[in-house]
CSV table of C-alpha atoms in Angstrom, one decimal:
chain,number,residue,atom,x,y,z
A,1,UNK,CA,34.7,26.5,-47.3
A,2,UNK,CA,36.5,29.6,-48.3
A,3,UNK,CA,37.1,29.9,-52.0
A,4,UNK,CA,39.0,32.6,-53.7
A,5,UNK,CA,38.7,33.6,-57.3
A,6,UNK,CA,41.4,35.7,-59.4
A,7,UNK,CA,42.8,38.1,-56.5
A,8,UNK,CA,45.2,41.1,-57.2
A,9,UNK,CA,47.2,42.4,-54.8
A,10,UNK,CA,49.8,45.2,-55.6
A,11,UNK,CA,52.2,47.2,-53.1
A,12,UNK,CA,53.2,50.1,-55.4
A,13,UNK,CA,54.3,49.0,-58.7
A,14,UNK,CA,54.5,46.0,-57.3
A,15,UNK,CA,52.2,42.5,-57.8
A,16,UNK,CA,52.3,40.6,-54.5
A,17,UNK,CA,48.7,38.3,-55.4
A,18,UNK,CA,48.2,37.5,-59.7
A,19,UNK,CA,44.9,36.2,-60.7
A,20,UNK,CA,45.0,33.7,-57.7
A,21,UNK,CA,42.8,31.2,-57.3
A,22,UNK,CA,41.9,29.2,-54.4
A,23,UNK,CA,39.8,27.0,-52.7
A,24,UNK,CA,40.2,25.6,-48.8
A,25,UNK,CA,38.7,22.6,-47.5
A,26,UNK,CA,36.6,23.3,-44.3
A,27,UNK,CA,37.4,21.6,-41.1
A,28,UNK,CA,41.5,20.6,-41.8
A,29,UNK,CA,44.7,21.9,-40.8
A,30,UNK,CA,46.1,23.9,-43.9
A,31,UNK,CA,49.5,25.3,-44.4
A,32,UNK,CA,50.7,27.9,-46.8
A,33,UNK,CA,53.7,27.2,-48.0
A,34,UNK,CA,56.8,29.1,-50.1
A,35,UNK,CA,59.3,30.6,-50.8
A,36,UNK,CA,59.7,34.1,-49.1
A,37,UNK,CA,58.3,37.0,-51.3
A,38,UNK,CA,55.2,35.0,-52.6
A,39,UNK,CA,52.3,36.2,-51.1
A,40,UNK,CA,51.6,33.8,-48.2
A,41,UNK,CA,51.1,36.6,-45.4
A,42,UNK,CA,49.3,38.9,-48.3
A,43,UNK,CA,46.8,35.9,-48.6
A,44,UNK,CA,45.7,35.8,-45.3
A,45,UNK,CA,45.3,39.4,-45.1
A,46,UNK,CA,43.2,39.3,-48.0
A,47,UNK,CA,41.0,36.4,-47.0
A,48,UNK,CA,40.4,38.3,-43.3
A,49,UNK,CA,39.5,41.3,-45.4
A,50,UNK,CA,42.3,43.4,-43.4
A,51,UNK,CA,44.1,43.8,-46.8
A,52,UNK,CA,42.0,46.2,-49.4
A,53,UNK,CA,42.4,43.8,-53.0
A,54,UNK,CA,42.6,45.9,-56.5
A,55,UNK,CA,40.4,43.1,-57.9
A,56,UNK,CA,38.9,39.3,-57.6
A,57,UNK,CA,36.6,38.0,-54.9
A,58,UNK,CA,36.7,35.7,-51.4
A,59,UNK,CA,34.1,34.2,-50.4
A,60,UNK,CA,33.6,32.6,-46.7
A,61,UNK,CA,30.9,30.0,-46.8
A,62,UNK,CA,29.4,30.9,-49.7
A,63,UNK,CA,29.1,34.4,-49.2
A,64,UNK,CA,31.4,37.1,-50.9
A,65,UNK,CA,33.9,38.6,-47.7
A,66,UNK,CA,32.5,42.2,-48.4
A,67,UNK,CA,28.9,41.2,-47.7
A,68,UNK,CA,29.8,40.0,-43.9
A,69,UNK,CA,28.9,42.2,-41.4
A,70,UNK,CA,32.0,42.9,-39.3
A,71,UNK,CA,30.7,41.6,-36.0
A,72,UNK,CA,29.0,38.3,-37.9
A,73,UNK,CA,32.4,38.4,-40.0
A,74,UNK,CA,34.4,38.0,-36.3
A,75,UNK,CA,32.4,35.1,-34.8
A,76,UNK,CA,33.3,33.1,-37.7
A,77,UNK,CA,36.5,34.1,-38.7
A,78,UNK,CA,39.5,35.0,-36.3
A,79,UNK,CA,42.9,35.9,-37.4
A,80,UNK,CA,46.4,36.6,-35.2
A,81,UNK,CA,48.7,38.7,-37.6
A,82,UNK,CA,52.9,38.2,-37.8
A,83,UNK,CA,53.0,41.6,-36.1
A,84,UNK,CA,50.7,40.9,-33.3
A,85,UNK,CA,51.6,42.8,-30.0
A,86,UNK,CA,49.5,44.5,-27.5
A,87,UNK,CA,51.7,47.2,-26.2
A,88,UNK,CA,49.3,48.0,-22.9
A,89,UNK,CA,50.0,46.2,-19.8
A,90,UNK,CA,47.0,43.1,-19.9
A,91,UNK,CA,47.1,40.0,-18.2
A,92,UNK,CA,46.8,36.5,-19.9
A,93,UNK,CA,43.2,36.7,-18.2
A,94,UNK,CA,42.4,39.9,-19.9
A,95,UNK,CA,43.5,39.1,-23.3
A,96,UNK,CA,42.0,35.8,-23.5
A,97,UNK,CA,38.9,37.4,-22.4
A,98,UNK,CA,39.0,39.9,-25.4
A,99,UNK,CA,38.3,36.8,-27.6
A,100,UNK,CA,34.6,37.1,-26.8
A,101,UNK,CA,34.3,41.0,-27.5
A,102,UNK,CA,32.3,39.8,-31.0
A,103,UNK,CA,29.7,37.7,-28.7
A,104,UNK,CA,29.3,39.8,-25.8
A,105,UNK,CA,30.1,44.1,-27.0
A,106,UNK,CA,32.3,43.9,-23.2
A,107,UNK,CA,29.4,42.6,-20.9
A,108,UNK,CA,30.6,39.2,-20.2
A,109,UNK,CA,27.6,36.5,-19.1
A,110,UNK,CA,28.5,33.3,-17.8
A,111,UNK,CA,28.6,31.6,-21.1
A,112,UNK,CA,31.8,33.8,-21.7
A,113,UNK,CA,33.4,33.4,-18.7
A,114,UNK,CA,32.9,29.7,-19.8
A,115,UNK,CA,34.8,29.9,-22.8
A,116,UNK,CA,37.3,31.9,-21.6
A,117,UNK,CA,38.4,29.2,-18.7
A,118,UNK,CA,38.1,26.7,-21.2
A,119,UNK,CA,40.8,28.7,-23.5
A,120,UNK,CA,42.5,29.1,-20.2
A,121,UNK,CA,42.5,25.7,-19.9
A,122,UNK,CA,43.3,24.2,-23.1
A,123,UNK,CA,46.3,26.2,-23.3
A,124,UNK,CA,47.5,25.4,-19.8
A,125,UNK,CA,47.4,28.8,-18.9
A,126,UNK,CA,45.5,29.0,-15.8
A,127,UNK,CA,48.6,29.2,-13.8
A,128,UNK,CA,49.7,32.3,-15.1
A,129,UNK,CA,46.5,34.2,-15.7
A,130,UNK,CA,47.4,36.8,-13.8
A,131,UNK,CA,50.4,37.7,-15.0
A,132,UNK,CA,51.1,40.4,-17.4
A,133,UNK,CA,51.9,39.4,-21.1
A,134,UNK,CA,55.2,41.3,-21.3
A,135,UNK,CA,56.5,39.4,-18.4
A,136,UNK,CA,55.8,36.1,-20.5
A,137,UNK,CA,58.6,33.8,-22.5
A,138,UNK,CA,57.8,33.8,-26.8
A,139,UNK,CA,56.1,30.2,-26.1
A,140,UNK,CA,53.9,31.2,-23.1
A,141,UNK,CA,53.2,34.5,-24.9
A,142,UNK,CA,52.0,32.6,-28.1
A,143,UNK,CA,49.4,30.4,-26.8
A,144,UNK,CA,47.8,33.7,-24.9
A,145,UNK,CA,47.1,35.1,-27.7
A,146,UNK,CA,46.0,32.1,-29.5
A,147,UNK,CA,44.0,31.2,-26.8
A,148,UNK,CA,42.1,34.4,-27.2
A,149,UNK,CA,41.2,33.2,-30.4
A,150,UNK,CA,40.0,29.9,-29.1
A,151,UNK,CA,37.8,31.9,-26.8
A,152,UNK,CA,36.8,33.5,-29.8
A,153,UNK,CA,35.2,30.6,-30.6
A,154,UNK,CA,35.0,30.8,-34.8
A,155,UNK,CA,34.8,27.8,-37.7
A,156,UNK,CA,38.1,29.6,-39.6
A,157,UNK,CA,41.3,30.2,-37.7
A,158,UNK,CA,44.3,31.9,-39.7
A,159,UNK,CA,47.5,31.9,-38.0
A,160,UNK,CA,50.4,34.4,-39.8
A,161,UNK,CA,53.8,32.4,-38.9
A,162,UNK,CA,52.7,31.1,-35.1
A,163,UNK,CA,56.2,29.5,-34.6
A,164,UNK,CA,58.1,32.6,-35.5
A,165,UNK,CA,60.6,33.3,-32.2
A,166,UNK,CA,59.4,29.7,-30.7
A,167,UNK,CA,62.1,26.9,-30.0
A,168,UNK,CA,61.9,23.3,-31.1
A,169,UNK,CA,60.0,22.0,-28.5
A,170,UNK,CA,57.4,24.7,-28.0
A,171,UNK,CA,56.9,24.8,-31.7
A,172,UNK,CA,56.2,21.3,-31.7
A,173,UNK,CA,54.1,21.4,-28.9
A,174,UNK,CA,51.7,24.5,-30.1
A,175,UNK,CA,51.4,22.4,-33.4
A,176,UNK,CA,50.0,19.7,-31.3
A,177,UNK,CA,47.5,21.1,-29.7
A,178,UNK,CA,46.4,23.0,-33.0
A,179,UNK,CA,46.2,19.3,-34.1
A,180,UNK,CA,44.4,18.5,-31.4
A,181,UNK,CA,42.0,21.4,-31.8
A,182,UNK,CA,40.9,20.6,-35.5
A,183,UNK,CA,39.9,17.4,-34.7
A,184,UNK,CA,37.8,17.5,-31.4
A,185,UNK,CA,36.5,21.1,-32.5
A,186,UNK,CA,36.4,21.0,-36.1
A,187,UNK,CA,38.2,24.1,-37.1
A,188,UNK,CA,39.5,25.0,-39.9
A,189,UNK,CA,43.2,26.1,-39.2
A,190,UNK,CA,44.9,27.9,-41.7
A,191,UNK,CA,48.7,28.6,-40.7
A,192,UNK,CA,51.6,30.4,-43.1
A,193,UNK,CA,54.8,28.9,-42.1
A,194,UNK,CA,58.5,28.0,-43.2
A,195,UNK,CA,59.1,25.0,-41.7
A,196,UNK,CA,58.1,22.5,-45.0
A,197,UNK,CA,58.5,19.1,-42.2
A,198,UNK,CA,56.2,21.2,-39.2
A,199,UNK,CA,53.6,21.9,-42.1
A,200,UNK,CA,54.0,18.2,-43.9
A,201,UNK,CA,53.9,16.6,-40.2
A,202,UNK,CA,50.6,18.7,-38.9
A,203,UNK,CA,48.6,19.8,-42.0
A,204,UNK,CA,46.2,17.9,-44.0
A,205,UNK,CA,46.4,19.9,-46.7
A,206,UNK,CA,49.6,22.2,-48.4
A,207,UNK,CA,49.1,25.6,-50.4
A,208,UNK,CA,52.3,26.0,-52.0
A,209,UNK,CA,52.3,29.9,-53.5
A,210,UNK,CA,55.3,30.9,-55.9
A,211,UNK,CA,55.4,34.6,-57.3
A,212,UNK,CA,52.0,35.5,-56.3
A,213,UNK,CA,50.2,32.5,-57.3
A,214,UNK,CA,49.0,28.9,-56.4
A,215,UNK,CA,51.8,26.7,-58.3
A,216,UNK,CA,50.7,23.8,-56.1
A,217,UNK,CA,47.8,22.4,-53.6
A,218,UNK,CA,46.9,18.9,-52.1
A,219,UNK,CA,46.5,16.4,-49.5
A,220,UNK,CA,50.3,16.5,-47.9
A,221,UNK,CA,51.0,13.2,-49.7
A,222,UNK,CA,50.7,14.7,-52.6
A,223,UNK,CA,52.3,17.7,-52.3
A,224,UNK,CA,55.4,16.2,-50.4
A,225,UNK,CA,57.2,14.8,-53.3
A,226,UNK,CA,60.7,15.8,-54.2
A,227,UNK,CA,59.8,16.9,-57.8
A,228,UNK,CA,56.7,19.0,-56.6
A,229,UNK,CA,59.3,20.7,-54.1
A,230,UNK,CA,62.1,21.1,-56.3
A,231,UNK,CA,59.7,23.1,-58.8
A,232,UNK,CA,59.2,25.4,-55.7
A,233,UNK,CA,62.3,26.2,-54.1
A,234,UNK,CA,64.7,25.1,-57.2
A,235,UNK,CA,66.4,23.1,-54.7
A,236,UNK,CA,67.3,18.7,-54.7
A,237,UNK,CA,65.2,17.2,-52.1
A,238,UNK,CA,64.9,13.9,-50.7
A,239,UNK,CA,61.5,12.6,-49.3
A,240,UNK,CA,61.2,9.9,-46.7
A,241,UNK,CA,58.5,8.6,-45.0
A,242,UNK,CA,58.9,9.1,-40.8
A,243,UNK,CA,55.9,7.2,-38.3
A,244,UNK,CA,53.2,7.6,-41.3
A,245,UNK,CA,54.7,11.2,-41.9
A,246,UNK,CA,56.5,12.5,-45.0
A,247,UNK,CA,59.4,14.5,-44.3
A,248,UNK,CA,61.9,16.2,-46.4
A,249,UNK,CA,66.2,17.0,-46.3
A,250,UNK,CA,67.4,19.4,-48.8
A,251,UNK,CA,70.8,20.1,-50.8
């Protein structure tokens, strides 16, 4: 479980994290929701320990985040920023194969080469391997890179907006087989995202962040109730229920 108690976070004069308390249920899909501004991307940062904190504590199973060594810290934790882009020319084979850098220090053994065809695989990338990842579409591009992370092989998985730049259908799809990977692997997926019906439809479990703190968190059929969301975004909403998921319009 990773549990967070009373984080500060402050750009400037500004408070982006207030006294924020937290706790995340291990092995469930869990999506940080709200409006922009409130501290959903500065969360993950801080519970990946690539954002410095002015005060409060995270704590990844049990033990406080500035106790893990940063190799042991990277084969249980793995984290794909906003903002990620490799500007040297890589193929999908090569990035993927970075994923195991925590494991193996660059001398691959079989047991890596292992993992990385199975993140090859997973991803239905072993067709274009060998190509470079500038030369790849947004969709094709963002399963590399998560991929790599899959090859990575850690319990915690935190995704900053993976369906930014991705159509309908490949959104839809990548939230499939992050659905798909929870529940045969056991991961814990943590993903910040927009999209309240993607997270309602995928996730097991909502963080809803307003002004720097946790106004709301639960089960998704808790959370996706038109007063609870109306509090949030100070907008009407109308909840249905859709094939067993809850879904939301807005006006």
């Amino acid at each position: 479980m990773i549990k967070v108690e009373k984080i500060n976070k402050r750009y400037g004069s500004h408070l982006v994290l207030k006294d924020l308390d937290l706790s995340i249920p291990k092995g469930k899909i869990v999506s940080i929701i709200g409006p922009n501004g409130s501290g959903k991307s500065t969360l993950l940062g801080a519970i990946s320990r690539t954002l410095e904190l002015q005060s409060g504590l995270v704590w990844i199973d049990s033990v406080e985040l500035a106790m893990w060594n940063s190799n042991e810290l990277a084969k249980r934790l793995a984290i794909m920023k906003q903002s990620e882009n490799i500007d040297v020319k890589i193929t999908v084979n090569d990035l993927v194969s970075f994923g195991r850098f925590p494991h193996s220090k660059g001398r691959l053994t079989e047991f890596d080469f292992q993992k990385i065809e199975e993140a090859l695989a997973y991803f239905d990338l072993q067709s274009i391997r060998n190509r470079y990842i500038d030369e790849l579409s947004g969709g094709q591009k963002q399963r590399a890179y998560i991929a790599s992370i899959f090859a990575q092989d850690t319990d915690y998985i935190l995704l900053d907006e993976p369906l930014n730049n991705l159509d309908i259908k490949y959104a839809s799809d990548l939230l499939k087989l992050l659905r798909r990977m929870a529940d045969t692997f056991n991961k814990t997926i943590i993903l910040v995202i927009h999209d309240i019906n993607f997270a309602s439809s995928y996730s097991d479990y909502l963080i809803l962040l307003k002004d720097g703190v946790v106004a709301e968190a639960g089960d998704v059929s808790e959370i996706m109730k038109a007063p609870v969301l109306k509090r949030i975004y100070d907008l009407d909403f109308k909840v249905i229920e859709v094939d067993g998921k809850r879904i939301c319009t807005y006006y």
